[in-house]
Amino acid sequence: MNNLMRRAQNVQLWRKYCVKQYTTEAASASSPRGKPNYDEFIGGRQVQAQRSIVVQVSSEKSYSELYNYCSRFGAIVGAHHYCVRHDDDLHYILLEYSTAHEAAAAIDAGATNGELSGVPVRSPFLWFKAAPGKRGPKLAAIANNNNTSQQPLRDLLSVDGTRQLDQASLLSQLRGAASIEQQVQLLHEHTQLNDLGVRMRFLAALQVQQAISGMFPAAQAHPFGSSVNGFGKMGCDLDLILRFDRETGGRRHTDSEQPSRLIYHTKENLSNGRSQTQRHMECFGDMLHLFLPGVCHVRRILQARVPIIKYHHEHLNLEVDLSMSNLSGFYMSELLYMFGEIDPRVRPLTFSIRRWAQASGLTNPSPGRWISNFSLTCLVMYFLQQLRQPILPTIGALVKAADASDVRVTEDGINCTFGRDLERVGFQSRNTSSLSELLLQFFEFYSQFDFHNRAISLNEGRQLSKPDHSAMYIVNPLEQLLNVSKNVSLEECERLRIEVRNAAWILESEVENSSLPESERQEETWGLLNLFKHPEKAVIRPNMFFKPRMVEVSDLFEEKLLQQQQQSTTGPASAGGAEAAAAAPPVVYKNVSVRQQVQSIKAATRTELKQLRGSSSAAAAAAAPSHSASTKNRRSR
Ligand code: GTP
Ligand code: MG
């Protein structure tokens, strides 16, 4: 009973929080300090999504016609064009109205596509049909005549607004920079998730929310993770948490009102919390798959510690991970957002480190035994906390600064209370290091770090003794009995140590020689670029070939799947591996060319593994100065 009451209280807290933070127009206004806090940022974006629609058009040239047509529903305050590239380019225009009411009017005016047999669904994703029998320039004139509001046409705020800077242009920009410092800044500027990317992610969330709003009027789908914490790059996935509860259908009485005596009949849940969540997610997965426009490739990963539904949104060209029980992940995003806001060096530095990790094959978009972007970000945050002149406060300091308005406890009892008001936290850094100095210090710090014996605590901003034998131990800031980097294998941890050491050596000599004449800069690979030596190289991992990717996603969490992974990585020498190999069905290739490709990838993997083993033993044996000298000699200049 106590448990039930606690859950109910927490649900109330969550609702109060959501209602207060997310549904008022006031939330979109920035705080008096000028910088929006996380709640204001999220709230503003949610309101913006409610004012927006996405319309598929034949090209950006349809914009003026669309604008004229859609102006009849209200005042359009902004429009962005983007492309989704398949075999053909698909064009979309995101229109933002001045109010949610106007956007709703545009959506409500939509008609169903009589040529298709699907179930018609109301959503902000629409398609602009050609006017019957009219083509070409005449159409614009007709549309203009139909325009009752006669709003002057506003320019598109972006054309092809989700196109990422291609590798060659990015490299050229970085080559032309004046300093490593500027390279770090440019990398951040050119690769961070842009405004349109954020808008699109909040629309994806709104679509899910609106799809279930009939039965769950107070349900909220919240983006979290890199889409909103300020560490996301263009094209990053969308992490979504969906919250709904059986009480949310009720109108909430004010303090002066008597509680309602009319109580909704409700179906009782007989199963336990976890299997109930799994069952609900299964049901939502089906609903998304069957009815929601744009949603495709729905995959259910329900056995994971945090069950998720993965899907692709084809109108937004977006990968989505939807969960219903990961509130601590949501609050963790808030912590990272705050860290990014505290000091302007935090995000550019993290972007460079993430890019370096990707280029050196330390991180990989699919989960596995390697370090995740999130754990890597924790390493950066800890590094910034432990400096002699810290750039970030400890989480403990944030917790101390909390007041009653900061109390957040998830329904499974995880305390996510910390001070949200940075002024009250009152942290001021006296550290004046440049970005290139910090980058070098980061690599030097982790090349010395004793991962064998020490754990990292962002809560205390110091090292602790490692409580178990995990290869890498980062105390989970919000669930301090858990290890964020539990998945990292000994081999991957060792690789990280080798790569940070290499990076330190490379960067050290780059900093020493960073006075390259301007005329030579464009031609030379210098500075930060020498850290990204294997740009975007497809990372080949041994176990990619032995089991399907869906299993890799889940095996982070599930014992059964973990055993499968162990079998596949122990190889044919072990009895288990031999059995697994014997039991495995023969691989059928689509054609000879695919078989040849797989074989050559396998051969490349074997070579890379050999090199890896070689470099790992060489690095262990070699003394740092001699290796440093040889690395310097290998440099291109
Ligand atoms: P990318 O998706 O790689 O761009 O980065 P991401 O930060 O979005 O990471 P990911 O999608 O793996 O996780 C989404 C968010 O969940 C993270 O930003 C964290 O806020 C949170 N998260 C992930 N792992 C943990 C964990 O072990 N503990 C907690 N408390 N939160 C986590
Ligand atoms: Mg993510």
Tab-separated table of C-alpha atoms in Angstrom, residues 247-501:
chain	number	residue	atom	x	y	z
A	247	GLU	CA	-5.303	9.308	-13.392
A	248	THR	CA	-4.384	11.778	-16.103
A	249	GLY	CA	-7.788	11.708	-17.772
A	250	GLY	CA	-9.334	13.485	-14.806
A	251	ARG	CA	-9.795	17.217	-14.524
A	252	ARG	CA	-7.709	18.372	-11.597
A	253	HIS	CA	-9.650	20.184	-8.934
A	254	THR	CA	-8.291	23.448	-7.585
A	255	ASP	CA	-7.573	23.826	-3.890
A	256	SER	CA	-10.894	25.588	-3.296
A	257	GLU	CA	-12.876	22.826	-5.041
A	258	GLN	CA	-14.101	19.637	-3.485
A	259	PRO	CA	-12.448	16.519	-4.939
A	260	SER	CA	-14.680	14.999	-7.595
A	261	ARG	CA	-17.004	12.221	-6.537
A	262	LEU	CA	-17.094	10.913	-10.099
A	263	ILE	CA	-14.291	8.411	-10.421
A	264	TYR	CA	-13.290	6.819	-13.709
A	265	HIS	CA	-13.739	3.097	-14.011
A	266	THR	CA	-10.268	1.741	-14.595
A	267	LYS	CA	-8.840	-1.601	-15.613
A	268	GLU	CA	-6.655	-2.970	-12.881
A	269	ASN	CA	-3.145	-4.111	-13.714
A	270	LEU	CA	-2.633	-7.597	-12.425
A	271	SER	CA	0.933	-8.149	-13.561
A	272	ASN	CA	4.056	-6.681	-11.946
A	273	GLY	CA	5.459	-3.291	-12.966
A	274	ARG	CA	8.071	-4.566	-15.385
A	275	SER	CA	5.982	-7.036	-17.344
A	276	GLN	CA	3.162	-4.516	-17.372
A	277	THR	CA	5.469	-1.907	-18.945
A	278	GLN	CA	6.624	-4.485	-21.487
A	279	ARG	CA	3.046	-5.349	-22.364
A	280	HIS	CA	2.103	-1.685	-22.735
A	281	MET	CA	5.126	-1.051	-24.912
A	282	GLU	CA	4.291	-3.996	-27.098
A	283	CYS	CA	0.856	-2.524	-27.581
A	284	PHE	CA	2.269	0.947	-28.332
A	285	GLY	CA	4.742	-0.598	-30.723
A	286	ASP	CA	1.858	-2.136	-32.661
A	287	MET	CA	-0.033	1.129	-32.669
A	288	LEU	CA	2.964	3.100	-33.937
A	289	HIS	CA	3.645	0.484	-36.578
A	290	LEU	CA	0.072	0.230	-37.812
A	291	PHE	CA	-1.168	3.791	-37.667
A	292	LEU	CA	1.390	6.560	-37.345
A	293	PRO	CA	2.343	8.221	-40.632
A	294	GLY	CA	6.092	8.179	-41.241
A	295	VAL	CA	6.844	5.539	-38.606
A	296	CYS	CA	8.539	2.472	-40.069
A	297	HIS	CA	10.961	-0.343	-39.157
A	298	VAL	CA	9.496	-0.679	-35.682
A	299	ARG	CA	11.604	-2.935	-33.470
A	300	ARG	CA	10.720	-3.932	-29.926
A	301	ILE	CA	13.565	-4.451	-27.472
A	302	LEU	CA	11.537	-5.307	-24.453
A	303	GLN	CA	13.903	-7.578	-22.524
A	304	ALA	CA	16.460	-4.816	-22.013
A	305	ARG	CA	16.976	-3.237	-18.572
A	306	VAL	CA	15.165	-0.235	-20.014
A	307	PRO	CA	12.688	-1.682	-22.542
A	308	ILE	CA	12.584	0.399	-25.719
A	309	ILE	CA	10.811	0.577	-29.039
A	310	LYS	CA	13.069	1.654	-31.884
A	311	TYR	CA	11.699	3.042	-35.105
A	312	HIS	CA	12.603	5.124	-38.076
A	313	HIS	CA	10.609	8.208	-39.023
A	314	GLU	CA	10.706	8.513	-42.780
A	315	HIS	CA	9.299	12.062	-42.998
A	316	LEU	CA	11.908	13.309	-40.547
A	317	ASN	CA	14.716	10.933	-41.490
A	318	LEU	CA	15.155	10.172	-37.830
A	319	GLU	CA	15.949	7.158	-35.651
A	320	VAL	CA	13.849	7.118	-32.496
A	321	ASP	CA	14.271	5.154	-29.241
A	322	LEU	CA	11.041	5.292	-27.269
A	323	SER	CA	10.986	4.229	-23.621
A	324	MET	CA	8.415	4.491	-20.898
A	325	SER	CA	10.469	3.894	-17.810
A	326	ASN	CA	13.709	5.813	-18.046
A	327	LEU	CA	13.029	8.950	-16.080
A	328	SER	CA	16.516	9.010	-14.615
A	329	GLY	CA	17.862	9.199	-18.188
A	330	PHE	CA	15.619	12.210	-18.736
A	331	TYR	CA	16.981	13.956	-15.625
A	332	MET	CA	20.517	12.958	-16.553
A	333	SER	CA	20.025	14.913	-19.778
A	334	GLU	CA	19.101	17.908	-17.674
A	335	LEU	CA	22.353	17.566	-15.738
A	336	LEU	CA	24.364	17.424	-18.959
A	337	TYR	CA	22.437	20.391	-20.334
A	338	MET	CA	23.349	22.364	-17.202
A	339	PHE	CA	27.003	21.376	-17.462
A	340	GLY	CA	27.015	22.604	-21.054
A	341	GLU	CA	25.481	25.912	-19.980
A	342	ILE	CA	27.903	26.536	-17.121
A	343	ASP	CA	30.938	27.162	-19.305
A	344	PRO	CA	31.125	27.845	-23.067
A	345	ARG	CA	34.153	25.555	-23.431
A	346	VAL	CA	32.315	22.409	-22.291
A	347	ARG	CA	30.388	21.616	-25.481
A	348	PRO	CA	33.073	22.398	-28.093
A	349	LEU	CA	35.589	20.367	-26.102
A	350	THR	CA	33.207	17.412	-25.832
A	351	PHE	CA	32.447	17.561	-29.565
A	352	SER	CA	36.139	17.306	-30.429
A	353	ILE	CA	36.623	14.414	-28.035
A	354	ARG	CA	33.576	12.577	-29.368
A	355	ARG	CA	34.807	13.102	-32.921
A	356	TRP	CA	38.265	11.845	-32.045
A	357	ALA	CA	36.746	8.769	-30.360
A	358	GLN	CA	34.620	8.062	-33.412
A	359	ALA	CA	37.544	8.493	-35.818
A	360	SER	CA	39.769	6.200	-33.793
A	361	GLY	CA	37.063	3.544	-33.614
A	362	LEU	CA	36.551	3.780	-29.857
A	363	THR	CA	32.855	4.559	-30.177
A	364	ASN	CA	30.295	3.069	-32.477
A	365	PRO	CA	26.638	3.971	-32.994
A	366	SER	CA	25.490	0.501	-31.953
A	367	PRO	CA	25.831	-0.466	-28.297
A	368	GLY	CA	28.364	-3.122	-27.375
A	369	ARG	CA	31.484	-3.721	-25.341
A	370	TRP	CA	32.950	-0.367	-26.304
A	371	ILE	CA	32.514	2.955	-24.534
A	372	SER	CA	29.253	4.763	-25.281
A	373	ASN	CA	29.050	8.444	-26.140
A	374	PHE	CA	27.329	8.971	-22.820
A	375	SER	CA	30.153	7.356	-20.805
A	376	LEU	CA	32.701	9.293	-22.836
A	377	THR	CA	30.834	12.501	-22.043
A	378	CYS	CA	30.970	11.547	-18.346
A	379	LEU	CA	34.755	11.176	-18.685
A	380	VAL	CA	34.945	14.705	-20.100
A	381	MET	CA	32.715	16.121	-17.339
A	382	TYR	CA	34.787	14.439	-14.648
A	383	PHE	CA	38.007	15.731	-16.189
A	384	LEU	CA	36.580	19.271	-16.052
A	385	GLN	CA	35.554	18.809	-12.409
A	386	GLN	CA	38.873	17.531	-11.115
A	387	LEU	CA	41.086	20.289	-12.580
A	388	ARG	CA	43.053	22.323	-10.053
A	389	GLN	CA	40.841	25.206	-11.116
A	390	PRO	CA	37.646	23.266	-11.887
A	391	ILE	CA	35.535	24.270	-14.856
A	392	LEU	CA	32.508	22.338	-13.619
A	393	PRO	CA	31.067	21.901	-10.123
A	394	THR	CA	30.507	18.460	-8.642
A	395	ILE	CA	26.999	17.032	-8.747
A	396	GLY	CA	27.191	17.026	-4.941
A	397	ALA	CA	27.475	20.825	-5.064
A	398	LEU	CA	24.382	20.990	-7.266
A	399	VAL	CA	22.499	18.733	-4.853
A	400	LYS	CA	23.449	20.999	-1.937
A	401	ALA	CA	22.019	23.999	-3.789
A	402	ALA	CA	18.599	22.323	-4.282
A	403	ASP	CA	15.445	23.782	-2.777
A	404	ALA	CA	11.885	22.467	-2.579
A	405	SER	CA	11.159	23.317	-6.225
A	406	ASP	CA	14.014	21.057	-7.338
A	407	VAL	CA	12.701	17.873	-5.748
A	408	ARG	CA	12.266	15.128	-8.367
A	409	VAL	CA	11.879	11.489	-7.431
A	410	THR	CA	11.084	8.970	-10.147
A	411	GLU	CA	8.271	6.508	-9.579
A	412	ASP	CA	10.762	3.749	-8.936
A	413	GLY	CA	12.268	5.855	-6.171
A	414	ILE	CA	15.378	7.299	-7.854
A	415	ASN	CA	16.177	10.654	-6.333
A	416	CYS	CA	16.948	13.131	-9.114
A	417	THR	CA	16.933	16.211	-6.919
A	418	PHE	CA	19.617	18.815	-7.634
A	419	GLY	CA	19.729	22.593	-7.810
A	420	ARG	CA	18.452	23.769	-11.184
A	421	ASP	CA	19.103	27.458	-10.690
A	422	LEU	CA	22.692	28.112	-11.681
A	423	GLU	CA	22.693	31.454	-9.913
A	424	ARG	CA	21.817	29.730	-6.655
A	425	VAL	CA	24.514	27.129	-7.331
A	426	GLY	CA	26.864	30.115	-7.576
A	427	PHE	CA	29.743	28.292	-9.271
A	428	GLN	CA	32.413	30.494	-10.872
A	429	SER	CA	35.423	29.017	-12.612
A	430	ARG	CA	38.767	30.772	-12.461
A	431	ASN	CA	40.235	28.445	-15.041
A	432	THR	CA	41.476	30.382	-18.070
A	433	SER	CA	42.874	27.491	-20.138
A	434	SER	CA	42.245	27.559	-23.867
A	435	LEU	CA	40.359	24.776	-25.626
A	436	SER	CA	43.540	23.332	-27.101
A	437	GLU	CA	45.184	23.276	-23.670
A	438	LEU	CA	42.155	21.550	-22.197
A	439	LEU	CA	42.078	19.010	-25.003
A	440	LEU	CA	45.702	18.130	-24.416
A	441	GLN	CA	45.180	17.985	-20.656
A	442	PHE	CA	42.212	15.642	-21.184
A	443	PHE	CA	44.320	13.174	-23.155
A	444	GLU	CA	47.196	13.438	-20.705
A	445	PHE	CA	44.893	12.975	-17.740
A	446	TYR	CA	43.329	9.756	-19.049
A	447	SER	CA	46.614	8.348	-20.284
A	448	GLN	CA	47.697	8.427	-16.614
A	449	PHE	CA	44.379	7.348	-15.148
A	450	ASP	CA	44.422	4.086	-13.187
A	451	PHE	CA	41.338	2.423	-14.670
A	452	HIS	CA	42.392	-0.879	-13.048
A	453	ASN	CA	41.870	0.311	-9.511
A	454	ARG	CA	39.964	3.553	-9.562
A	455	ALA	CA	36.350	4.525	-10.175
A	456	ILE	CA	35.167	7.951	-11.279
A	457	SER	CA	32.551	9.846	-9.316
A	458	LEU	CA	30.976	12.938	-10.828
A	459	ASN	CA	28.955	13.291	-7.655
A	460	GLU	CA	32.058	13.907	-5.600
A	461	GLY	CA	34.340	15.071	-8.411
A	462	ARG	CA	37.046	12.663	-7.313
A	463	GLN	CA	38.329	9.146	-7.787
A	464	LEU	CA	37.141	6.291	-5.579
A	465	SER	CA	38.311	2.722	-5.089
A	466	LYS	CA	36.706	0.512	-7.673
A	467	PRO	CA	33.921	-1.502	-6.030
A	468	ASP	CA	34.034	-4.414	-8.504
A	469	HIS	CA	36.077	-5.857	-11.344
A	470	SER	CA	34.509	-3.935	-14.228
A	471	ALA	CA	37.166	-2.747	-16.671
A	472	MET	CA	35.939	0.837	-16.384
A	473	TYR	CA	33.881	2.190	-13.518
A	474	ILE	CA	31.962	5.471	-13.721
A	475	VAL	CA	29.519	5.843	-10.848
A	476	ASN	CA	26.062	6.461	-12.284
A	477	PRO	CA	25.375	10.005	-11.043
A	478	LEU	CA	21.698	9.393	-10.323
A	479	GLU	CA	21.844	5.740	-9.263
A	480	GLN	CA	25.087	5.596	-7.408
A	481	LEU	CA	25.110	1.838	-6.960
A	482	LEU	CA	25.316	1.361	-10.718
A	483	ASN	CA	28.202	1.660	-13.129
A	484	VAL	CA	27.500	3.686	-16.285
A	485	SER	CA	30.338	1.980	-18.177
A	486	LYS	CA	29.649	-1.574	-17.049
A	487	ASN	CA	29.472	-2.714	-20.665
A	488	VAL	CA	33.075	-1.703	-21.453
A	489	SER	CA	35.326	-4.737	-21.888
A	490	LEU	CA	38.907	-4.947	-20.684
A	491	GLU	CA	40.108	-4.913	-24.277
A	492	GLU	CA	38.146	-1.754	-25.113
A	493	CYS	CA	39.334	-0.025	-21.950
A	494	GLU	CA	42.908	-0.869	-22.898
A	495	ARG	CA	42.304	0.476	-26.395
A	496	LEU	CA	41.031	3.715	-24.900
A	497	ARG	CA	44.203	4.043	-22.833
A	498	ILE	CA	46.353	3.483	-25.903
A	499	GLU	CA	44.368	5.921	-28.018
A	500	VAL	CA	44.381	8.708	-25.405
A	501	ARG	CA	48.135	8.283	-25.077
